[in-house]
mmCIF file of C-alpha atoms in Angstrom:
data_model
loop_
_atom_site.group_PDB
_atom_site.id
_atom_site.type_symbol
_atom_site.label_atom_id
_atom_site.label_comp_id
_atom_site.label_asym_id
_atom_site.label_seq_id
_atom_site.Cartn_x
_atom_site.Cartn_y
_atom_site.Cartn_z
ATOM 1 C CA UNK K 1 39.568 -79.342 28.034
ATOM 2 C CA UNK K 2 36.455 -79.696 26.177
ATOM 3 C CA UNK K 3 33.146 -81.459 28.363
ATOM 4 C CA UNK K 4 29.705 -82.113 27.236
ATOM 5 C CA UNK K 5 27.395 -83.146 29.528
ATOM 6 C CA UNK K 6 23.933 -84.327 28.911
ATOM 7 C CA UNK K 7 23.924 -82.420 25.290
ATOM 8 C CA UNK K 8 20.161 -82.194 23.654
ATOM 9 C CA UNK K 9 20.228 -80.462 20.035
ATOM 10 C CA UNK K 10 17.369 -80.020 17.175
ATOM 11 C CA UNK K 11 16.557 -79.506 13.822
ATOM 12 C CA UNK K 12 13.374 -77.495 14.711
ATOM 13 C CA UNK K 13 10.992 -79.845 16.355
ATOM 14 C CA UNK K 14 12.479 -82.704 15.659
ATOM 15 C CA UNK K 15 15.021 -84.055 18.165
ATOM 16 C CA UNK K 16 18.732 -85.725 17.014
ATOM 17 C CA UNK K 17 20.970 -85.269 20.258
ATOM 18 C CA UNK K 18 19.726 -86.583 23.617
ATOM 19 C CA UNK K 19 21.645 -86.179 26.734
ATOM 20 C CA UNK K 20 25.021 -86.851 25.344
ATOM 21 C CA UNK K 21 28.083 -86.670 27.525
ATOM 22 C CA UNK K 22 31.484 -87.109 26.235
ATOM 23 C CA UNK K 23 34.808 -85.271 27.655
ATOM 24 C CA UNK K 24 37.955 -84.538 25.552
ATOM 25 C CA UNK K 25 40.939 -84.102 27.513
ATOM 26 C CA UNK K 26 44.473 -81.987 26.629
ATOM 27 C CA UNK K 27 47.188 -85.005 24.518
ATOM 28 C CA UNK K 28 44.136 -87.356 24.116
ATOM 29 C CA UNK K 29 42.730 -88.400 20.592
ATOM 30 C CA UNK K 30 39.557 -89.323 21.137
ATOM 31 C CA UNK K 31 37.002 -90.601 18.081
ATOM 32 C CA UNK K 32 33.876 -90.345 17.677
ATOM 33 C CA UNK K 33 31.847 -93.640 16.081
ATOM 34 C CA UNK K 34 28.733 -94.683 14.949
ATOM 35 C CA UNK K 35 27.041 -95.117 11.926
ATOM 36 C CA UNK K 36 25.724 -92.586 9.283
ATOM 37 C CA UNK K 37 22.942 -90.507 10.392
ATOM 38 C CA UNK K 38 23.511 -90.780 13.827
ATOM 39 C CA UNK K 39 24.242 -87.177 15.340
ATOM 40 C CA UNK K 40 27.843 -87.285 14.806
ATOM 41 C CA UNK K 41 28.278 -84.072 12.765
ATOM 42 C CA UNK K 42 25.912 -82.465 14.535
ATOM 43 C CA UNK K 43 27.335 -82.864 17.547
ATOM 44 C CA UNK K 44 30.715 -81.252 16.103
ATOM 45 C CA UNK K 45 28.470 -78.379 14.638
ATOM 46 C CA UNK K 46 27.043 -77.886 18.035
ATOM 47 C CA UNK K 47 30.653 -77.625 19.813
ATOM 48 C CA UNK K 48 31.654 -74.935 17.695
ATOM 49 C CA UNK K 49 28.625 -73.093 17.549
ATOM 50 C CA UNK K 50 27.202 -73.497 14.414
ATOM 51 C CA UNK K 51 23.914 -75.159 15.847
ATOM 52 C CA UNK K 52 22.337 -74.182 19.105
ATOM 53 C CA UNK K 53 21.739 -76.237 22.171
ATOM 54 C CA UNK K 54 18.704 -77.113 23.351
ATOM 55 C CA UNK K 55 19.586 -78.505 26.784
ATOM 56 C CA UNK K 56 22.908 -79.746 28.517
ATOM 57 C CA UNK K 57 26.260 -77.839 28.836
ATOM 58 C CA UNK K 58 29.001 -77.218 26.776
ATOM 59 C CA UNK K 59 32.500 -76.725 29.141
ATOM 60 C CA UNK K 60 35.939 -75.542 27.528
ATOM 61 C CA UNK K 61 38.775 -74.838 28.720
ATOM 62 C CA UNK K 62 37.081 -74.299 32.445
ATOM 63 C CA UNK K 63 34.524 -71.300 30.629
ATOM 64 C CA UNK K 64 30.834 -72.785 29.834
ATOM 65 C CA UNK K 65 30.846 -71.887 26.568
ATOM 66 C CA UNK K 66 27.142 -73.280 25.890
ATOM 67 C CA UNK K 67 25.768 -69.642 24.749
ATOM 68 C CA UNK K 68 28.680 -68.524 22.434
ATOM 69 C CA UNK K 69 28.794 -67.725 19.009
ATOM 70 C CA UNK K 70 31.264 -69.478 16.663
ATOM 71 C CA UNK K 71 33.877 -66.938 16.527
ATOM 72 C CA UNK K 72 34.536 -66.256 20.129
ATOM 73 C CA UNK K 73 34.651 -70.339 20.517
ATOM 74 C CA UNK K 74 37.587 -70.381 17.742
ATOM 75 C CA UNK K 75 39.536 -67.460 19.558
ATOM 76 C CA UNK K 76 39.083 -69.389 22.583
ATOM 77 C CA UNK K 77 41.064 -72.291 21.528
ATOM 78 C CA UNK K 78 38.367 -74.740 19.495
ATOM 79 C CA UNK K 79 39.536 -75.177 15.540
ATOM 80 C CA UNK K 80 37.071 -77.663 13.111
ATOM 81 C CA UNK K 81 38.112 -79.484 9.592
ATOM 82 C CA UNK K 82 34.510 -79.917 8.448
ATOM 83 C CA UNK K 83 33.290 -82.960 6.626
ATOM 84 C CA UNK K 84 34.279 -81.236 2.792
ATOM 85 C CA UNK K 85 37.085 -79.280 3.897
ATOM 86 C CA UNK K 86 35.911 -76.036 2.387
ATOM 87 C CA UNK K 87 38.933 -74.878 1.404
ATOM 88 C CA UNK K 88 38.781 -71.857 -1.205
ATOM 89 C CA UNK K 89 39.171 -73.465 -4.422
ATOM 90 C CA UNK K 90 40.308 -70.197 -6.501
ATOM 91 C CA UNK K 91 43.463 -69.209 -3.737
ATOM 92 C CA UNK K 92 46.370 -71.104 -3.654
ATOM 93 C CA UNK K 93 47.400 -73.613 -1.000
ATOM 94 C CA UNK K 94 49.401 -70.631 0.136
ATOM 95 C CA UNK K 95 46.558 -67.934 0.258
ATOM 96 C CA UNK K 96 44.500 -70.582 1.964
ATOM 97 C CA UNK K 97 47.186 -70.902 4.756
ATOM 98 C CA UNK K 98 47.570 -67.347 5.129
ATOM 99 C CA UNK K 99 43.713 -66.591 5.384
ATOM 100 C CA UNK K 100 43.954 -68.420 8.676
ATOM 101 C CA UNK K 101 46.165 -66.222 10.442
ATOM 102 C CA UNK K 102 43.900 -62.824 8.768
ATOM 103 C CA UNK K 103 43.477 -60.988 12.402
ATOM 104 C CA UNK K 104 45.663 -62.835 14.442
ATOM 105 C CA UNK K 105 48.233 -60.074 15.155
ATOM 106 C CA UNK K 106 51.031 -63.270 14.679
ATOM 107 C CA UNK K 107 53.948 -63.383 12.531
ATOM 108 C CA UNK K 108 52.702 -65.042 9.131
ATOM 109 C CA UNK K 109 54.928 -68.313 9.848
ATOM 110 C CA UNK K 110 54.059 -71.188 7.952
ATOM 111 C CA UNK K 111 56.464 -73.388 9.450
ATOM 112 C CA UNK K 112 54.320 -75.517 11.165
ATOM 113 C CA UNK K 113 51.817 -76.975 8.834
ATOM 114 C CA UNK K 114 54.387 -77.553 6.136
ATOM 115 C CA UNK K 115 56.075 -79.436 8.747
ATOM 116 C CA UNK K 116 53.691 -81.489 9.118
ATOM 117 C CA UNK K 117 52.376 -81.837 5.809
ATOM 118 C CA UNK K 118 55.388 -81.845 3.752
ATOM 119 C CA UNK K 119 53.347 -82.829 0.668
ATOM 120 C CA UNK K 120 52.353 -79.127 0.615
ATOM 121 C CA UNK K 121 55.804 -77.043 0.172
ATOM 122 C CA UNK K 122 55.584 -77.885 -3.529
ATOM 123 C CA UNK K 123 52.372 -77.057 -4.086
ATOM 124 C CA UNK K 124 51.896 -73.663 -2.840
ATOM 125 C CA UNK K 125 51.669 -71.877 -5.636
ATOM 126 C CA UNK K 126 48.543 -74.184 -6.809
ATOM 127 C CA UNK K 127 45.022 -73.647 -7.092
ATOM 128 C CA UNK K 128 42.965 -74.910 -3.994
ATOM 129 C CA UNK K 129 40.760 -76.557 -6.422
ATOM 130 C CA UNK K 130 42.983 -78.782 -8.277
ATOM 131 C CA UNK K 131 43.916 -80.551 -5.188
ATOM 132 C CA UNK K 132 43.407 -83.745 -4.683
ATOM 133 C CA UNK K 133 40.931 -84.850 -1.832
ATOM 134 C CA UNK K 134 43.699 -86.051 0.242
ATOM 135 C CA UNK K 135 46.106 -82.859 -0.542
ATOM 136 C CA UNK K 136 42.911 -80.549 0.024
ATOM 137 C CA UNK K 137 42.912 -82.639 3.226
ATOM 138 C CA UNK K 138 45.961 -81.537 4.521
ATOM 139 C CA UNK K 139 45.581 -78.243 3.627
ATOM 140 C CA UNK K 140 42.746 -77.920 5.632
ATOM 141 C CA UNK K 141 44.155 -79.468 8.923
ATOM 142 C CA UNK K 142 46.919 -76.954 7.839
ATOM 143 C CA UNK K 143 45.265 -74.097 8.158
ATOM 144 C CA UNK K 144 43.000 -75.111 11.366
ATOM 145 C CA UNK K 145 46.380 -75.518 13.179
ATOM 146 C CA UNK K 146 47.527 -72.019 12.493
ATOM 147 C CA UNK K 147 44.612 -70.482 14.581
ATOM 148 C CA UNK K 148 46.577 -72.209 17.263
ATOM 149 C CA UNK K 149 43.785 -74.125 18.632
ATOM 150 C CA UNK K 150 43.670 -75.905 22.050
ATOM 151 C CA UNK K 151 40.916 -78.439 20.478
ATOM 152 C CA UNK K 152 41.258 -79.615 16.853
ATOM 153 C CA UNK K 153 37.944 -81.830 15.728
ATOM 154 C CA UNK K 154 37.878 -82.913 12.423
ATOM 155 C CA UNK K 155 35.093 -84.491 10.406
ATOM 156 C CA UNK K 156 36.310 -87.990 8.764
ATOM 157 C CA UNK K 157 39.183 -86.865 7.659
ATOM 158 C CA UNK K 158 40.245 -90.219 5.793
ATOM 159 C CA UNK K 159 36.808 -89.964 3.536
ATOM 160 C CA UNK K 160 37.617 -90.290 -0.297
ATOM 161 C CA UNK K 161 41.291 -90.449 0.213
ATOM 162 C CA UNK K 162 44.053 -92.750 -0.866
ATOM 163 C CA UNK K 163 45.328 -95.158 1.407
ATOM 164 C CA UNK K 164 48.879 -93.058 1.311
ATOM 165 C CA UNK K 165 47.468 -90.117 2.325
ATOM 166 C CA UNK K 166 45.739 -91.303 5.263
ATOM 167 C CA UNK K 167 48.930 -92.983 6.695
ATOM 168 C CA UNK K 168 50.167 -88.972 6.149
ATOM 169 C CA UNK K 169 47.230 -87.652 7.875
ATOM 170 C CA UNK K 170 47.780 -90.526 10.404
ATOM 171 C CA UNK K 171 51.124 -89.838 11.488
ATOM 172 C CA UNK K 172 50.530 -86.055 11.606
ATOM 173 C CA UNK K 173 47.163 -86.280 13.945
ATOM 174 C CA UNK K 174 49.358 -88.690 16.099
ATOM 175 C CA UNK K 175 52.188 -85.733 16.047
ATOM 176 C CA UNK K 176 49.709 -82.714 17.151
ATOM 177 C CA UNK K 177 48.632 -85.249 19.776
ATOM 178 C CA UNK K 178 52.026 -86.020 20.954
ATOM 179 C CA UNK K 179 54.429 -83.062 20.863
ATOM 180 C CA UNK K 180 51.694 -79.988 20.883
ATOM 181 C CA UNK K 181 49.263 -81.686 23.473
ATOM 182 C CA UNK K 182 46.415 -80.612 21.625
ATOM 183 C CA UNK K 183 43.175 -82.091 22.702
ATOM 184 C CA UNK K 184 41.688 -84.078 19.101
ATOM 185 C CA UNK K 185 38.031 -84.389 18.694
ATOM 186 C CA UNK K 186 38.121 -87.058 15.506
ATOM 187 C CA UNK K 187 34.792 -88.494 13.503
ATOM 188 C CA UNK K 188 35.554 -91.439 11.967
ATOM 189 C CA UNK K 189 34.001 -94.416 10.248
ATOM 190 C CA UNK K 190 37.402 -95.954 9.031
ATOM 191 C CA UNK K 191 37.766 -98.394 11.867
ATOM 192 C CA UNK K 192 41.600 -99.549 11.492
ATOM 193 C CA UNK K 193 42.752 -95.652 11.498
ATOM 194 C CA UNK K 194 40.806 -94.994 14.700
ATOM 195 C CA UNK K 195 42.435 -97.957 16.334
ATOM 196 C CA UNK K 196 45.398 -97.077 15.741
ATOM 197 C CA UNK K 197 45.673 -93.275 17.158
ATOM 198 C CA UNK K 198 42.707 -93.077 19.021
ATOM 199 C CA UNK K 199 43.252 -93.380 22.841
ATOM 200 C CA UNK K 200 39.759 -93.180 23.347
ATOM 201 C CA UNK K 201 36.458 -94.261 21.893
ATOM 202 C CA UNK K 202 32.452 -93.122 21.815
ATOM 203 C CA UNK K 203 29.984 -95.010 19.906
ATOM 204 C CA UNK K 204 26.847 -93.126 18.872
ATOM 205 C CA UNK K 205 23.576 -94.847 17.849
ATOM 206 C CA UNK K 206 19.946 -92.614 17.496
ATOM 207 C CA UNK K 207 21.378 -89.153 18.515
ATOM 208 C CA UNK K 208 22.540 -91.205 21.629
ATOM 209 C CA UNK K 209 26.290 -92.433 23.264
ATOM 210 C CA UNK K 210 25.999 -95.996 23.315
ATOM 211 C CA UNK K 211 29.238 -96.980 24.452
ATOM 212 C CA UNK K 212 32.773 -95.614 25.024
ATOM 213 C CA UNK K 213 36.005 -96.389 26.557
ATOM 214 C CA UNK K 214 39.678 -96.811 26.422
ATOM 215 C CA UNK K 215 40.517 -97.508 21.904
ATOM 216 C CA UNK K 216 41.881 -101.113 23.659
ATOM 217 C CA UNK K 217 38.834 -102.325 25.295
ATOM 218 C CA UNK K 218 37.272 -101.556 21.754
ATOM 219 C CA UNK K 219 35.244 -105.406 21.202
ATOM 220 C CA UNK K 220 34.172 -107.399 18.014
ATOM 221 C CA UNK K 221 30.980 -107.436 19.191
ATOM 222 C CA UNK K 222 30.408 -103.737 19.797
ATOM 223 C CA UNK K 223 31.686 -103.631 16.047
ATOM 224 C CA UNK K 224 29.282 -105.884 14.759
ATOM 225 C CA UNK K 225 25.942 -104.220 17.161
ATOM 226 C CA UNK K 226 26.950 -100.479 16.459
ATOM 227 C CA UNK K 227 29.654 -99.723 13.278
ATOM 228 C CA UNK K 228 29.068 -102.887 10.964
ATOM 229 C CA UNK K 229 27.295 -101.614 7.667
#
């Protein structure tokens, strides 16, 4: 589905990526460690686009996509819940749903992400802004997932939200996994959540993959070296 092999990225001359490799397959959750600072996000922003590569190769779907621009990578299949969520705070959760599916030629069915995020039917009417973190949350995974994306990645998604919430976000990342075989690109820093969906793992550490595996091979001490604050 998605592969990134030996990935270099900057910030003008100064260097963050260096030769990363990491491969997200179709049904596999895999999340993406390390701690703050380390190239994380901009390895995200650099898989949809939004920052150019400086060397490596950037494979989806069997098309390098290395050289394209954001918008042909989101037809393609890749959707992204950015760290914020940037919803639009002054449309409604329904508005905001409905922008995602501006130019898509589909039926404007909601069905989907208010079956997932149940939360939501209520508040449809309301105000992006008024949201909570966690409900502004969902609505953003909502709308990513009616692009129909092949790839979902999402940027800590459990930051700044109640512990009820993220079992909700929790069981509906494990659903899109499970019954629509998306491929799920996840950043995370809140270990016990990755543990429990992730199937795999890839610890960064200075712009650089320092470990990875199967989620179950996942060992104290690779906590302690890499994620412990």
């Amino acid at each position: 589905m998605l592969s990134i092999s030996g990935l270099d990225v900057a910030y003008g001359q100064s260097q963050v990526l260096w030769g990363v490799d990491l491969e997200v397959r179709a049904g596999e959750l895999v999340c993406l460690m390390g701690r703050n600072g380390v190239g994380k996000t901009t390895l995200l922003k650099t898989a949809i686009g939004l920052l150019p590569a400086r060397g490596g190769r950037l494979t989806f779907d069997g098309s390098d996509i290395t050289t394209w621009p954001p918008d042909r990578r989101a037809r393609a299949g890749i959707g992204y819940v950015p760290q914020g969520r940037e919803i639009f705070p002054h449309l409604s959760v329904e508005e905001n749903l409905r922008m995602a599916l501006l130019g898509c030629g589909r039926a404007a069915s909601l069905d989907e992400p208010l079956a997932l995020f149940p939360a939501l039917k209520p508040l449809l009417a309301r105000k992006g802004g008024v949201l909570s973190g966690g409900e502004q949350q969902m609505l953003a995974i909502g709308r990513a997932l009616l692009t129909k994306p092949k790839l979902l990645m999402l940027d800590e998604p459990t930051e700044g939200i109640q512990p009820s919430i993220i079992l909700e976000i929790e069981e509906a990342l494990r659903r899109i996994k499970v019954e629509l075989k998306l491929a799920v690109l996840l950043v995370e820093q809140y270990l016990d959540f990755a543990e429990r969906l992730a199937d795999k793992y890839v610890i960064m550490a200075k712009g650089a993959v320092v470990a990875s595996g199967a989620t179950r091979d996942l060992r104290p001490e690779m906590v302690r070296q890499h994620l412990a604050v």
